Amino acid sequence: MRTTVGIIGAGPAGLLLARLLHNAGIDSVVLESRDRAYVERRQRAGILEQGTADVLRAAGAGERMDREGLRHDGIELRFDRTRHRVDFPGLTGGRSVMVYAQTEVCKDLIALQLREGGPLLFEAEALAVEDAGTDTPRVRFRHEGREDVLECSYVVGCDGFWGVARKAIPAGLTQVFERTYPFGWLGILADVPPSHDELVYARHDRGFALLSMRSPAVSRLYLQVPEGTDPGAWADEEIWDELERRFETADDWYLQRGPITQKSVTPMRSFVHEPMRHGRLFLAGDAAHIVPPTGAKGLNLAAGDVVTFARALVHRQETGSPELLDAYSQTCLRRVWQAERFSYDMTTLLHRAPGATPFEDRLQLARLERIASSRAAETDLAEAYTGFPFG
Ligand code: APR
Ligand code: PHB
């Protein structure tokens, strides 16, 4: 098998890249180790920056998003039983975000790819990327019980944190930056209308809580829990009791309960692999970087990477100049580190680390008060949340 761009992984990064290349008349093959049902069911985050939503629209993949997605013009910060709304358009010159689940983005892109695009192989596991430093990189993979080779002009590793692409970059050339957090998120889906019409980020002495949603009828809620918590250890009523405590306000707001349909625990880490390119191998999305979910940046970073790659390859084909491809890693990393900074800030602003001192608790509250009382501080949050420019 031969293609111009071999794409490993059919998460949002790989799928959006295949679509962008298809629209530019560049052929690709996508290899995905899991089956279609698994990819379409996996629960992930659900906030699209305005730039990400615009890219999906321009790629012809925004129709259902525009019909079913929910435009959000702000979030609420909750601390010390008080509520503070951050007004995105008012602070950023009109920007907002879109609540539309990552699984839905993936479903839309898969349907388009199967209907109009190049090959998308499920249950096709990449085993290794070979000759990444040459003009003829190859992906060795296993599909339907047979080993095969995909010969490419370029390989893009969109295979997530646990993928194989990153391993093809010689360790001597790379630097890894990492931080783990001593807590995770217990996430639930519940068949109950969200108790607030915007997302609520709550800081509480018992730990962080987040109210989000998937639709006007389905709530998505999270609780900070100790690292390694077994989701089965939490009974449904215990989860609601704890959410209620952490969201408590001094006014008459209350949390509506409903049947919990799914429960899982997500670990939290910050991770950056530099560089994001070696020869003709490019890394995109979680394969190159992870952010803790507090700022909802994971999917948006993945989109930024593949937009940058697609533009650079089109530039190369139109002008013969490799300059944008050569700058890929640097271009992406500037945006990646801004998202790392923001995600870290949001995480440390809102979570209670085990063993946190009273001094640290007061500092968190002072940081929150600062956002609530200074337009400059609030604008900083709103700009980062609604997203930095692409490319
Ligand atoms: N061969 C083929 N496919 C692979 C391999 C492999 N060896 N290893 C992993 N994959 C597939 C996974 O099954 C998954 O479908 O690569 C895909 C990676 O997708 P994601 O983990 O979703 O990563 P990415 O596309 O970069 O999306 C960015 O945004 O919300 C965040 O972390 C969240 O996944 C999200 C991310
Ligand atoms: C989600 O809806 O899953 C979600 C929303 C906001 C975040 C993280 C996750 O910051």
GROMACS .gro file of C-alpha atoms in nm, residues 49-234:
model
  186
   49GLU     CA    1  -1.306   2.680   2.094
   50GLN     CA    2  -1.451   2.919   1.841
   51GLY     CA    3  -1.149   2.856   1.615
   52THR     CA    4  -1.206   2.478   1.628
   53ALA     CA    5  -1.574   2.515   1.545
   54ASP     CA    6  -1.480   2.745   1.253
   55VAL     CA    7  -1.231   2.488   1.122
   56LEU     CA    8  -1.492   2.210   1.136
   57ARG     CA    9  -1.741   2.431   0.950
   58ALA     CA   10  -1.489   2.529   0.683
   59ALA     CA   11  -1.402   2.160   0.641
   60GLY     CA   12  -1.767   2.079   0.570
   61ALA     CA   13  -1.803   1.893   0.900
   62GLY     CA   14  -2.001   2.148   1.099
   63GLU     CA   15  -2.358   2.085   0.994
   64ARG     CA   16  -2.476   1.872   1.287
   65MET     CA   17  -2.258   2.070   1.526
   66ASP     CA   18  -2.439   2.388   1.423
   67ARG     CA   19  -2.775   2.216   1.462
   68GLU     CA   20  -2.720   2.032   1.790
   69GLY     CA   21  -2.424   2.209   1.954
   70LEU     CA   22  -2.487   2.469   2.223
   71ARG     CA   23  -2.318   2.806   2.192
   72HIS     CA   24  -2.192   2.919   2.534
   73ASP     CA   25  -2.111   3.281   2.607
   74GLY     CA   26  -1.962   3.228   2.951
   75ILE     CA   27  -1.881   3.005   3.246
   76GLU     CA   28  -1.947   3.036   3.615
   77LEU     CA   29  -1.676   3.023   3.881
   78ARG     CA   30  -1.804   2.911   4.217
   79PHE     CA   31  -1.610   2.950   4.541
   80ASP     CA   32  -1.684   3.029   4.903
   81ARG     CA   33  -2.057   2.971   4.827
   82THR     CA   34  -2.051   3.266   4.584
   83ARG     CA   35  -2.094   3.268   4.206
   84HIS     CA   36  -1.909   3.471   3.948
   85ARG     CA   37  -1.996   3.467   3.577
   86VAL     CA   38  -1.723   3.525   3.318
   87ASP     CA   39  -1.876   3.686   3.008
   88PHE     CA   40  -1.673   3.569   2.706
   89PRO     CA   41  -1.803   3.792   2.424
   90GLY     CA   42  -1.795   4.101   2.646
   91LEU     CA   43  -1.432   4.040   2.741
   92THR     CA   44  -1.291   3.909   2.413
   93GLY     CA   45  -1.459   4.119   2.146
   94GLY     CA   46  -1.733   3.870   2.072
   95ARG     CA   47  -1.578   3.524   2.108
   96SER     CA   48  -1.762   3.225   2.254
   97VAL     CA   49  -1.728   2.845   2.269
   98MET     CA   50  -1.941   2.554   2.151
   99VAL     CA   51  -2.058   2.267   2.371
  100TYR     CA   52  -2.050   1.966   2.138
  101ALA     CA   53  -1.906   1.635   2.253
  102GLN     CA   54  -1.583   1.501   2.109
  103THR     CA   55  -1.754   1.169   2.038
  104GLU     CA   56  -2.003   1.353   1.816
  105VAL     CA   57  -1.721   1.532   1.632
  106CYS     CA   58  -1.563   1.191   1.571
  107LYS     CA   59  -1.891   1.036   1.450
  108ASP     CA   60  -1.941   1.322   1.202
  109LEU     CA   61  -1.585   1.299   1.069
  110ILE     CA   62  -1.596   0.918   1.040
  111ALA     CA   63  -1.921   0.931   0.841
  112LEU     CA   64  -1.773   1.191   0.604
  113GLN     CA   65  -1.449   1.002   0.562
  114LEU     CA   66  -1.622   0.672   0.482
  115ARG     CA   67  -1.854   0.844   0.237
  116GLU     CA   68  -1.615   1.077   0.057
  117GLY     CA   69  -1.259   1.034   0.177
  118GLY     CA   70  -0.970   0.793   0.140
  119PRO     CA   71  -0.928   0.462   0.322
  120LEU     CA   72  -1.001   0.456   0.695
  121LEU     CA   73  -0.912   0.114   0.832
  122PHE     CA   74  -1.047   0.010   1.171
  123GLU     CA   75  -0.880  -0.268   1.369
  124ALA     CA   76  -0.558  -0.179   1.191
  125GLU     CA   77  -0.285  -0.144   1.451
  126ALA     CA   78   0.033   0.040   1.365
  127LEU     CA   79   0.328  -0.159   1.499
  128ALA     CA   80   0.610   0.081   1.414
  129VAL     CA   81   0.711   0.379   1.204
  130GLU     CA   82   1.028   0.304   1.010
  131ASP     CA   83   1.276   0.524   0.824
  132ALA     CA   84   1.121   0.840   0.969
  133GLY     CA   85   1.440   1.031   0.897
  134THR     CA   86   1.433   0.950   0.522
  135ASP     CA   87   1.215   1.063   0.230
  136THR     CA   88   1.029   0.731   0.231
  137PRO     CA   89   0.890   0.667   0.580
  138ARG     CA   90   0.683   0.351   0.628
  139VAL     CA   91   0.425   0.233   0.879
  140ARG     CA   92   0.427  -0.136   0.963
  141PHE     CA   93   0.078  -0.243   1.073
  142ARG     CA   94  -0.146  -0.544   1.139
  143HIS     CA   95  -0.492  -0.570   0.981
  144GLU     CA   96  -0.724  -0.870   0.966
  145GLY     CA   97  -0.456  -1.093   1.109
  146ARG     CA   98  -0.195  -0.998   0.847
  147GLU     CA   99   0.110  -0.775   0.871
  148ASP     CA  100   0.138  -0.512   0.603
  149VAL     CA  101   0.339  -0.202   0.518
  150LEU     CA  102   0.208   0.145   0.431
  151GLU     CA  103   0.463   0.341   0.228
  152CYS     CA  104   0.421   0.715   0.267
  153SER     CA  105   0.565   1.050   0.172
  154TYR     CA  106   0.474   1.173   0.522
  155VAL     CA  107   0.357   1.002   0.839
  156VAL     CA  108   0.147   1.184   1.098
  157GLY     CA  109   0.126   1.017   1.439
  158CYS     CA  110  -0.222   1.100   1.572
  159ASP     CA  111  -0.217   0.790   1.790
  160GLY     CA  112  -0.265   0.946   2.131
  161PHE     CA  113  -0.054   0.925   2.443
  162TRP     CA  114  -0.014   0.543   2.427
  163GLY     CA  115   0.066   0.527   2.056
  164VAL     CA  116   0.378   0.407   1.873
  165ALA     CA  117   0.467   0.703   1.651
  166ARG     CA  118   0.648   0.900   1.921
  167LYS     CA  119   0.882   0.606   1.980
  168ALA     CA  120   1.024   0.641   1.628
  169ILE     CA  121   1.195   0.967   1.725
  170PRO     CA  122   1.543   0.888   1.858
  171ALA     CA  123   1.552   0.946   2.234
  172GLY     CA  124   1.876   1.143   2.202
  173LEU     CA  125   1.693   1.411   2.002
  174THR     CA  126   1.396   1.451   2.230
  175GLN     CA  127   1.306   1.621   2.551
  176VAL     CA  128   1.001   1.536   2.759
  177PHE     CA  129   0.832   1.772   3.005
  178GLU     CA  130   0.589   1.611   3.244
  179ARG     CA  131   0.388   1.661   3.557
  180THR     CA  132   0.136   1.430   3.714
  181TYR     CA  133  -0.125   1.539   3.968
  182PRO     CA  134  -0.217   1.345   4.281
  183PHE     CA  135  -0.587   1.342   4.187
  184GLY     CA  136  -0.820   1.247   3.904
  185TRP     CA  137  -1.174   1.322   3.788
  186LEU     CA  138  -1.467   1.095   3.854
  187GLY     CA  139  -1.698   1.174   3.560
  188ILE     CA  140  -2.063   1.084   3.523
  189LEU     CA  141  -2.324   1.112   3.252
  190ALA     CA  142  -2.676   1.153   3.386
  191ASP     CA  143  -3.016   1.167   3.219
  192VAL     CA  144  -3.119   1.494   3.378
  193PRO     CA  145  -3.130   1.849   3.240
  194PRO     CA  146  -2.820   2.047   3.346
  195SER     CA  147  -2.889   2.245   3.663
  196HIS     CA  148  -2.731   2.556   3.513
  197ASP     CA  149  -2.733   2.681   3.155
  198GLU     CA  150  -2.355   2.734   3.150
  199LEU     CA  151  -2.059   2.532   3.281
  200VAL     CA  152  -1.987   2.571   3.652
  201TYR     CA  153  -1.629   2.534   3.778
  202ALA     CA  154  -1.638   2.501   4.159
  203ARG     CA  155  -1.353   2.533   4.407
  204HIS     CA  156  -1.436   2.379   4.745
  205ASP     CA  157  -1.237   2.273   5.052
  206ARG     CA  158  -1.347   1.915   4.975
  207GLY     CA  159  -1.214   1.942   4.619
  208PHE     CA  160  -1.304   2.059   4.271
  209ALA     CA  161  -1.635   1.992   4.093
  210LEU     CA  162  -1.749   2.070   3.739
  211LEU     CA  163  -2.097   2.087   3.596
  212SER     CA  164  -2.107   2.040   3.219
  213MET     CA  165  -2.358   1.901   2.972
  214ARG     CA  166  -2.403   1.703   2.656
  215SER     CA  167  -2.749   1.830   2.558
  216PRO     CA  168  -3.046   2.007   2.718
  217ALA     CA  169  -3.145   1.666   2.859
  218VAL     CA  170  -2.807   1.513   2.955
  219SER     CA  171  -2.571   1.638   3.226
  220ARG     CA  172  -2.200   1.567   3.246
  221LEU     CA  173  -2.053   1.619   3.594
  222TYR     CA  174  -1.712   1.568   3.747
  223LEU     CA  175  -1.570   1.537   4.100
  224GLN     CA  176  -1.206   1.563   4.201
  225VAL     CA  177  -1.112   1.227   4.358
  226PRO     CA  178  -0.782   1.081   4.483
  227GLU     CA  179  -0.554   0.940   4.212
  228GLY     CA  180  -0.632   0.576   4.133
  229THR     CA  181  -0.993   0.588   4.262
  230ASP     CA  182  -1.214   0.298   4.146
  231PRO     CA  183  -1.533   0.450   4.001
  232GLY     CA  184  -1.726   0.147   4.130
  233ALA     CA  185  -1.638   0.251   4.486
  234TRP     CA  186  -1.877   0.547   4.457
   0.00000   0.00000   0.00000
